[in-house]
């Protein structure tokens, strides 16, 4: 593959902690839920990992993601005037007020990066659950790793709740379909994130490549 | 003083890949050259490269932005009675006086306490690694783990301001505009997150081995 490749360690029971780099061996017959002996960082995921169930969560997440961004999150009614906004509308209004950096931050952390992460996961999980190896697997895996900390959909939801209370004394507030979609999206995202395990996906990918 | 006689992977000549976490054995006498992961092709390093320099740079930038973020208004409310300028703290006070103290508490924790504690915790981590401290490594690792989890929550006020701006465009009643403090506050959130991402928690533990040599 590469000229100066190093050698992968053959023994899979030898683990290095990501957070303190302690080298340790996993106890025999303990394939799941192993924690680092020194700092307590989780080294192996819990049982029950299946790419197909992760795929189901990701597909559902994408559908709800579209709903959450198309339908208004909150509506406001005062003095006969009605306004409603989506997350995209929020970014648009901010950019109209010469607040482009803030608008960009809202757009990236609320819409673009979580959406891109879901698409990347779909690209990885769909072929893998069908027993095929997707092209550019390493690059997409790296992208998911970079994108993940910047998705802040759950923070946005709390932001909506705070805004609802702040506005309640000012006018009649109507929660929209978008708000319920965001609730569902957060649950689905949390479910898929807690199942995501880079090591297991890599093993699956290598197995799929070997049997092509 | 507790002793940690076990050795790290790096000391055994094993580097874990930053891209895919594969544990790789490096050929002897080749520790300094550019090596690549056999599985995903990412460059291998024993620790994140220039971890401390990047973490310090982002943290110092965050501290600088923290001042305007708290002093400048993040929200301007234009009403018939005049313009009201809200900083982060005055927003919390307003909520508290309005009687919704649980909400005031949530906003206070997310927008005031979390950014401040994030900056102080990163300072603590960076300084103790810099001074090669052997103090409470397990607790410091746990603190780092916590930092990564709470990182995004300080974005809360940015979203609130954005939503209010988009919703309250009722010409007869009021208009809400985002103030310059919002840009500075957004920068603090991004910079503290970048600083925490570049920090390598394994540096906390390396001192135990270096001293045993």
Short mmCIF file of C-alpha atoms in Angstrom, two decimals, chain A:
data_model
loop_
_atom_site.label_atom_id
_atom_site.label_comp_id
_atom_site.label_asym_id
_atom_site.label_seq_id
_atom_site.Cartn_x
_atom_site.Cartn_y
_atom_site.Cartn_z
CA UNK A 1 0.00 0.00 0.00
CA UNK A 2 2.47 2.62 1.11
CA UNK A 3 6.26 2.57 0.95
CA UNK A 4 6.89 3.19 4.61
CA UNK A 5 3.98 1.33 6.11
CA UNK A 6 4.26 0.19 9.66
CA UNK A 7 3.03 -3.21 10.74
CA UNK A 8 -0.41 -3.63 12.32
CA UNK A 9 -0.29 -5.48 15.57
CA UNK A 10 -1.64 -8.97 15.05
CA UNK A 11 -2.91 -9.58 18.57
CA UNK A 12 -6.35 -7.96 18.87
CA UNK A 13 -6.52 -8.49 22.64
CA UNK A 14 -3.73 -5.93 23.16
CA UNK A 15 -5.25 -2.47 23.60
CA UNK A 16 -3.81 1.03 23.96
CA UNK A 17 -5.96 3.56 25.85
CA UNK A 18 -6.91 6.64 23.77
CA UNK A 19 -6.64 8.93 26.73
CA UNK A 20 -3.59 7.75 28.69
CA UNK A 21 -1.90 5.42 26.16
CA UNK A 22 -1.51 2.60 28.69
CA UNK A 23 -0.84 -0.71 26.96
CA UNK A 24 -2.97 -3.49 28.39
CA UNK A 25 -4.50 -6.81 27.42
CA UNK A 26 -8.25 -7.36 27.43
CA UNK A 27 -9.32 -10.16 29.79
CA UNK A 28 -10.08 -13.44 27.99
CA UNK A 29 -13.72 -13.84 26.85
CA UNK A 30 -14.37 -10.14 27.54
CA UNK A 31 -15.14 -8.86 24.06
CA UNK A 32 -17.44 -6.09 25.24
CA UNK A 33 -17.39 -3.09 27.51
CA UNK A 34 -13.75 -3.08 28.60
CA UNK A 35 -12.53 0.07 30.40
CA UNK A 36 -8.95 1.29 30.82
CA UNK A 37 -7.34 0.02 34.04
CA UNK A 38 -5.62 3.32 34.72
CA UNK A 39 -7.88 6.22 33.69
CA UNK A 40 -11.25 4.52 33.15
CA UNK A 41 -11.69 5.42 29.46
CA UNK A 42 -13.90 2.99 27.55
CA UNK A 43 -11.77 0.76 25.29
CA UNK A 44 -14.25 -1.69 23.76
CA UNK A 45 -17.91 -0.96 22.99
CA UNK A 46 -20.80 -2.65 24.73
CA UNK A 47 -22.55 -5.64 23.18
CA UNK A 48 -25.26 -5.55 20.55
CA UNK A 49 -23.59 -3.67 17.73
CA UNK A 50 -25.14 -4.30 14.29
CA UNK A 51 -24.52 -2.04 11.26
CA UNK A 52 -28.10 -2.72 10.11
CA UNK A 53 -29.71 -1.21 13.24
CA UNK A 54 -27.35 1.78 13.06
CA UNK A 55 -28.41 2.16 9.44
CA UNK A 56 -32.07 2.21 10.43
CA UNK A 57 -31.37 4.99 12.96
CA UNK A 58 -29.45 7.00 10.38
CA UNK A 59 -32.14 6.69 7.68
CA UNK A 60 -34.84 7.70 10.17
CA UNK A 61 -32.57 10.54 11.31
CA UNK A 62 -32.25 11.85 7.73
CA UNK A 63 -36.02 11.85 7.20
CA UNK A 64 -36.66 13.67 10.46
CA UNK A 65 -33.79 16.05 9.66
CA UNK A 66 -35.58 17.16 6.49
CA UNK A 67 -38.87 17.65 8.39
CA UNK A 68 -37.10 19.59 11.14
CA UNK A 69 -35.62 22.02 8.64
CA UNK A 70 -38.61 22.43 6.32
CA UNK A 71 -41.35 23.06 8.87
CA UNK A 72 -41.32 26.08 11.21
CA UNK A 73 -39.93 25.46 14.69
CA UNK A 74 -41.84 28.24 16.46
CA UNK A 75 -44.47 30.72 15.46
CA UNK A 76 -45.31 34.03 17.10
CA UNK A 77 -48.56 35.94 17.00
CA UNK A 78 -49.01 39.48 18.32
CA UNK A 79 -51.24 42.33 17.31
CA UNK A 80 -52.59 40.42 14.35
CA UNK A 81 -49.12 39.82 12.93
CA UNK A 82 -47.89 36.24 12.55
CA UNK A 83 -44.26 35.21 12.19
CA UNK A 84 -42.74 31.75 12.12
CA UNK A 85 -39.20 30.62 11.60
CA UNK A 86 -37.11 27.59 10.77
CA UNK A 87 -33.47 27.15 11.73
CA UNK A 88 -32.48 28.18 8.20
CA UNK A 89 -34.67 31.29 8.52
CA UNK A 90 -32.81 32.18 11.72
CA UNK A 91 -29.47 32.07 9.90
CA UNK A 92 -30.95 34.11 7.02
CA UNK A 93 -32.27 36.87 9.32
CA UNK A 94 -28.93 37.08 11.12
CA UNK A 95 -27.08 37.46 7.83
CA UNK A 96 -29.53 40.21 6.79
CA UNK A 97 -28.46 42.17 9.89
CA UNK A 98 -24.74 42.18 9.00
CA UNK A 99 -24.13 39.33 11.46
CA UNK A 100 -22.63 36.97 8.89
CA UNK A 101 -20.18 35.28 11.30
CA UNK A 102 -23.00 34.40 13.72
CA UNK A 103 -25.28 33.36 10.85
CA UNK A 104 -22.55 31.08 9.49
CA UNK A 105 -22.01 29.57 12.94
CA UNK A 106 -25.74 28.83 13.31
CA UNK A 107 -25.93 27.42 9.77
CA UNK A 108 -22.88 25.17 10.24
CA UNK A 109 -23.54 23.83 13.76
CA UNK A 110 -27.31 23.54 13.38
CA UNK A 111 -27.88 22.38 9.81
CA UNK A 112 -24.91 21.71 7.55
CA UNK A 113 -22.55 19.72 9.77
CA UNK A 114 -25.18 17.44 11.41
CA UNK A 115 -26.72 16.85 7.96
CA UNK A 116 -23.37 16.07 6.40
CA UNK A 117 -22.55 13.69 9.26
CA UNK A 118 -25.82 11.80 8.69
CA UNK A 119 -25.10 11.55 4.95
CA UNK A 120 -21.57 10.29 5.63
CA UNK A 121 -22.92 7.64 8.02
CA UNK A 122 -25.48 6.56 5.41
CA UNK A 123 -22.69 6.28 2.83
CA UNK A 124 -20.66 4.08 5.20
CA UNK A 125 -23.41 1.94 6.71
CA UNK A 126 -25.57 1.17 3.67
CA UNK A 127 -22.91 -0.76 1.69
CA UNK A 128 -21.44 -2.32 4.84
CA UNK A 129 -24.78 -3.77 5.95
CA UNK A 130 -25.18 -5.19 2.42
CA UNK A 131 -21.74 -6.76 2.65
CA UNK A 132 -19.95 -4.36 0.30
CA UNK A 133 -16.99 -2.11 0.98
CA UNK A 134 -17.69 1.59 0.18
CA UNK A 135 -15.08 3.55 -1.81
CA UNK A 136 -13.04 6.13 0.05
CA UNK A 137 -13.94 4.53 3.40
CA UNK A 138 -10.91 5.97 5.23
CA UNK A 139 -11.59 9.55 4.05
CA UNK A 140 -15.29 9.42 5.01
CA UNK A 141 -14.46 7.90 8.42
CA UNK A 142 -12.02 10.74 9.03
CA UNK A 143 -14.69 13.27 7.99
CA UNK A 144 -17.23 11.79 10.45
CA UNK A 145 -14.64 12.06 13.22
CA UNK A 146 -14.01 15.73 12.40
CA UNK A 147 -17.70 16.63 11.96
CA UNK A 148 -19.08 14.95 15.06
CA UNK A 149 -18.14 17.46 17.81
CA UNK A 150 -19.58 20.38 15.80
CA UNK A 151 -23.14 19.12 15.52
CA UNK A 152 -25.18 21.00 18.15
CA UNK A 153 -28.79 20.11 17.38
CA UNK A 154 -29.58 19.38 21.05
CA UNK A 155 -28.25 22.77 22.11
CA UNK A 156 -30.49 24.37 19.51
CA UNK A 157 -33.51 22.62 20.99
CA UNK A 158 -32.74 24.01 24.44
CA UNK A 159 -32.33 27.40 22.73
CA UNK A 160 -35.85 27.05 21.31
CA UNK A 161 -37.27 26.30 24.75
CA UNK A 162 -35.51 29.31 26.29
CA UNK A 163 -36.81 31.54 23.47
CA UNK A 164 -40.35 30.21 23.95
CA UNK A 165 -40.34 31.23 27.60
CA UNK A 166 -38.73 34.60 26.85
CA UNK A 167 -41.37 35.39 24.24
CA UNK A 168 -44.37 34.01 26.09
CA UNK A 169 -45.07 37.31 27.91
CA UNK A 170 -44.77 39.29 24.69
CA UNK A 171 -47.08 37.40 22.34
CA UNK A 172 -48.85 34.10 21.71
CA UNK A 173 -46.26 31.43 20.95
CA UNK A 174 -47.06 28.40 18.80
CA UNK A 175 -44.65 25.45 18.75
CA UNK A 176 -44.42 24.09 15.19
CA UNK A 177 -43.96 20.70 13.56
CA UNK A 178 -40.26 21.51 13.29
CA UNK A 179 -39.95 21.53 17.09
CA UNK A 180 -41.31 17.98 17.46
CA UNK A 181 -39.11 16.87 14.57
CA UNK A 182 -36.09 18.29 16.39
CA UNK A 183 -37.01 16.27 19.50
CA UNK A 184 -37.11 13.09 17.40
CA UNK A 185 -33.91 14.03 15.57
CA UNK A 186 -32.00 14.41 18.85
CA UNK A 187 -33.09 10.98 20.07
CA UNK A 188 -32.11 9.39 16.75
CA UNK A 189 -28.76 11.20 16.64
CA UNK A 190 -27.98 10.19 20.22
CA UNK A 191 -28.87 6.58 19.41
CA UNK A 192 -26.67 6.44 16.35
CA UNK A 193 -23.78 8.26 18.08
CA UNK A 194 -23.80 5.88 21.05
CA UNK A 195 -23.64 2.89 18.67
CA UNK A 196 -20.93 4.35 16.44
CA UNK A 197 -17.62 2.58 16.91
CA UNK A 198 -14.78 3.27 14.50
CA UNK A 199 -12.87 0.09 15.33
CA UNK A 200 -15.83 -2.20 14.65
CA UNK A 201 -16.66 -0.44 11.38
CA UNK A 202 -13.05 -0.83 10.28
CA UNK A 203 -13.15 -4.55 11.04
CA UNK A 204 -16.37 -4.91 9.09
CA UNK A 205 -14.89 -2.94 6.18
CA UNK A 206 -11.80 -5.13 6.07
CA UNK A 207 -13.92 -8.27 6.18
CA UNK A 208 -16.05 -6.97 3.29
CA UNK A 209 -12.97 -6.11 1.25
CA UNK A 210 -11.37 -9.47 1.84
CA UNK A 211 -14.42 -11.38 0.57
CA UNK A 212 -15.15 -9.19 -2.44
#
